[in-house]
Amino acid sequence: MTVTGPDFLALQVSDLERSANFYETLLGLRRAPVSPPHAVVFATEPIAFAVREPMPGFNLDAVRPWAGAGVALWLHADDSRAVHDVLVEAGVRIVSAPAPGPFGLTFSFSDPDGYVVTIHDQV
């Protein structure tokens, strides 16, 4: 028996369409052709990424303002600077400014539910 690694990643969000539109419009993610009714799955590779309604019994308000505390979510982009500039223009809170690092130009922002997401441009 072997676990081979991450295969799917989803964030529980307070407003499904708002979050789906945020990731689609500002980050350029494309919706997958099929998603379950309680989620929007994006056509990301190599791991599928989604936003979804909270699981039954989960109170997203109980973890505010620290949604996702302790989890590091990094997304790859072709051009970190361009993504950063789009987010700044849209008034999104930048948590850490763009800086060079071992994974290229890297910065972090806060999404509509307070999840901190890091963008980098080298694999």
One Martini backbone bead per residue (centre of mass of N, CA, C, O) as a GRO file, in nm:
protein
  123
    1MET     BB    1   0.095   0.038   0.024
    2THR     BB    2   0.047   0.365  -0.146
    3VAL     BB    3   0.099   0.699  -0.132
    4THR     BB    4   0.145   0.942  -0.403
    5GLY     BB    5  -0.026   1.206  -0.343
    6PRO     BB    6  -0.152   1.474  -0.452
    7ASP     BB    7  -0.492   1.517  -0.637
    8PHE     BB    8  -0.660   1.732  -0.458
    9LEU     BB    9  -0.797   2.076  -0.427
   10ALA     BB   10  -0.989   2.253  -0.168
   11LEU     BB   11  -1.197   2.532  -0.094
   12GLN     BB   12  -1.381   2.664   0.158
   13VAL     BB   13  -1.666   2.873   0.095
   14SER     BB   14  -1.909   3.131   0.131
   15ASP     BB   15  -1.905   3.205  -0.197
   16LEU     BB   16  -1.896   3.039  -0.477
   17GLU     BB   17  -1.917   3.250  -0.712
   18ARG     BB   18  -1.720   3.457  -0.607
   19SER     BB   19  -1.472   3.268  -0.601
   20ALA     BB   20  -1.481   3.168  -0.889
   21ASN     BB   21  -1.454   3.450  -1.018
   22PHE     BB   22  -1.189   3.527  -0.894
   23TYR     BB   23  -1.015   3.289  -1.018
   24GLU     BB   24  -1.102   3.344  -1.311
   25THR     BB   25  -1.057   3.656  -1.352
   26LEU     BB   26  -0.774   3.714  -1.189
   27LEU     BB   27  -0.613   3.422  -1.263
   28GLY     BB   28  -0.732   3.248  -1.522
   29LEU     BB   29  -0.905   3.025  -1.458
   30ARG     BB   30  -1.054   2.722  -1.568
   31ARG     BB   31  -1.328   2.557  -1.606
   32ALA     BB   32  -1.444   2.269  -1.582
   33PRO     BB   33  -1.679   2.079  -1.745
   34VAL     BB   34  -1.701   1.933  -1.453
   35SER     BB   35  -1.916   1.968  -1.163
   36PRO     BB   36  -2.034   1.972  -0.877
   37PRO     BB   37  -2.295   2.145  -0.727
   38HIS     BB   38  -2.086   2.238  -0.467
   39ALA     BB   39  -1.878   2.313  -0.710
   40VAL     BB   40  -1.564   2.444  -0.853
   41VAL     BB   41  -1.375   2.327  -1.112
   42PHE     BB   42  -1.048   2.335  -1.227
   43ALA     BB   43  -0.816   2.327  -1.508
   44THR     BB   44  -0.565   2.193  -1.347
   45GLU     BB   45  -0.201   2.146  -1.334
   46PRO     BB   46  -0.164   1.838  -1.192
   47ILE     BB   47  -0.383   1.963  -0.995
   48ALA     BB   48  -0.681   1.988  -0.881
   49PHE     BB   49  -0.895   2.279  -0.841
   50ALA     BB   50  -1.121   2.413  -0.581
   51VAL     BB   51  -1.439   2.535  -0.501
   52ARG     BB   52  -1.651   2.513  -0.200
   53GLU     BB   53  -1.874   2.426  -0.009
   54PRO     BB   54  -1.925   2.357   0.291
   55MET     BB   55  -1.916   2.123   0.497
   56PRO     BB   56  -2.097   1.959   0.696
   57GLY     BB   57  -2.055   2.146   1.003
   58PHE     BB   58  -1.895   2.378   0.878
   59ASN     BB   59  -1.756   2.690   1.014
   60LEU     BB   60  -1.610   2.949   0.861
   61ASP     BB   61  -1.644   3.176   1.081
   62ALA     BB   62  -1.467   3.024   1.308
   63VAL     BB   63  -1.179   3.086   1.129
   64ARG     BB   64  -1.186   3.371   1.150
   65PRO     BB   65  -0.910   3.512   0.986
   66TRP     BB   66  -0.778   3.186   0.952
   67ALA     BB   67  -0.798   3.064   0.683
   68GLY     BB   68  -0.577   2.799   0.647
   69ALA     BB   69  -0.413   2.759   0.882
   70GLY     BB   70  -0.099   2.600   0.810
   71VAL     BB   71  -0.138   2.636   0.501
   72ALA     BB   72   0.031   2.593   0.187
   73LEU     BB   73  -0.060   2.778  -0.108
   74TRP     BB   74   0.056   2.704  -0.436
   75LEU     BB   75   0.077   2.882  -0.748
   76HIS     BB   76   0.125   2.870  -1.082
   77ALA     BB   77   0.285   3.103  -1.311
   78ASP     BB   78   0.405   3.262  -1.589
   79ASP     BB   79   0.339   3.567  -1.445
   80SER     BB   80   0.360   3.712  -1.149
   81ARG     BB   81   0.351   4.015  -1.205
   82ALA     BB   82   0.084   4.021  -1.361
   83VAL     BB   83  -0.090   3.908  -1.135
   84HIS     BB   84  -0.028   4.120  -0.927
   85ASP     BB   85  -0.133   4.366  -1.090
   86VAL     BB   86  -0.427   4.271  -1.109
   87LEU     BB   87  -0.480   4.255  -0.802
   88VAL     BB   88  -0.417   4.547  -0.733
   89GLU     BB   89  -0.627   4.675  -0.926
   90ALA     BB   90  -0.867   4.510  -0.760
   91GLY     BB   91  -0.789   4.533  -0.436
   92VAL     BB   92  -0.609   4.317  -0.338
   93ARG     BB   93  -0.454   4.167  -0.079
   94ILE     BB   94  -0.119   4.196  -0.005
   95VAL     BB   95   0.099   4.008   0.194
   96SER     BB   96   0.344   3.969  -0.018
   97ALA     BB   97   0.577   4.085  -0.196
   98PRO     BB   98   0.757   4.072  -0.455
   99ALA     BB   99   1.011   3.805  -0.477
  100PRO     BB  100   1.289   3.649  -0.494
  101GLY     BB  101   1.332   3.289  -0.543
  102PRO     BB  102   1.351   2.945  -0.584
  103PHE     BB  103   1.050   2.999  -0.753
  104GLY     BB  104   1.089   3.279  -0.818
  105LEU     BB  105   0.854   3.495  -0.841
  106THR     BB  106   0.706   3.595  -0.522
  107PHE     BB  107   0.366   3.596  -0.385
  108SER     BB  108   0.098   3.717  -0.164
  109PHE     BB  109  -0.255   3.659  -0.105
  110SER     BB  110  -0.598   3.746  -0.038
  111ASP     BB  111  -0.887   3.609  -0.044
  112PRO     BB  112  -1.227   3.640   0.015
  113ASP     BB  113  -1.174   3.427   0.281
  114GLY     BB  114  -0.846   3.456   0.369
  115TYR     BB  115  -0.674   3.306   0.194
  116VAL     BB  116  -0.342   3.223   0.148
  117VAL     BB  117  -0.174   3.291  -0.159
  118THR     BB  118   0.083   3.164  -0.367
  119ILE     BB  119   0.292   3.298  -0.620
  120HIS     BB  120   0.471   3.144  -0.895
  121ASP     BB  121   0.721   3.108  -1.195
  122GLN     BB  122   0.869   2.837  -1.102
  123VAL     BB  123   0.957   2.476  -1.117
   0.00000   0.00000   0.00000
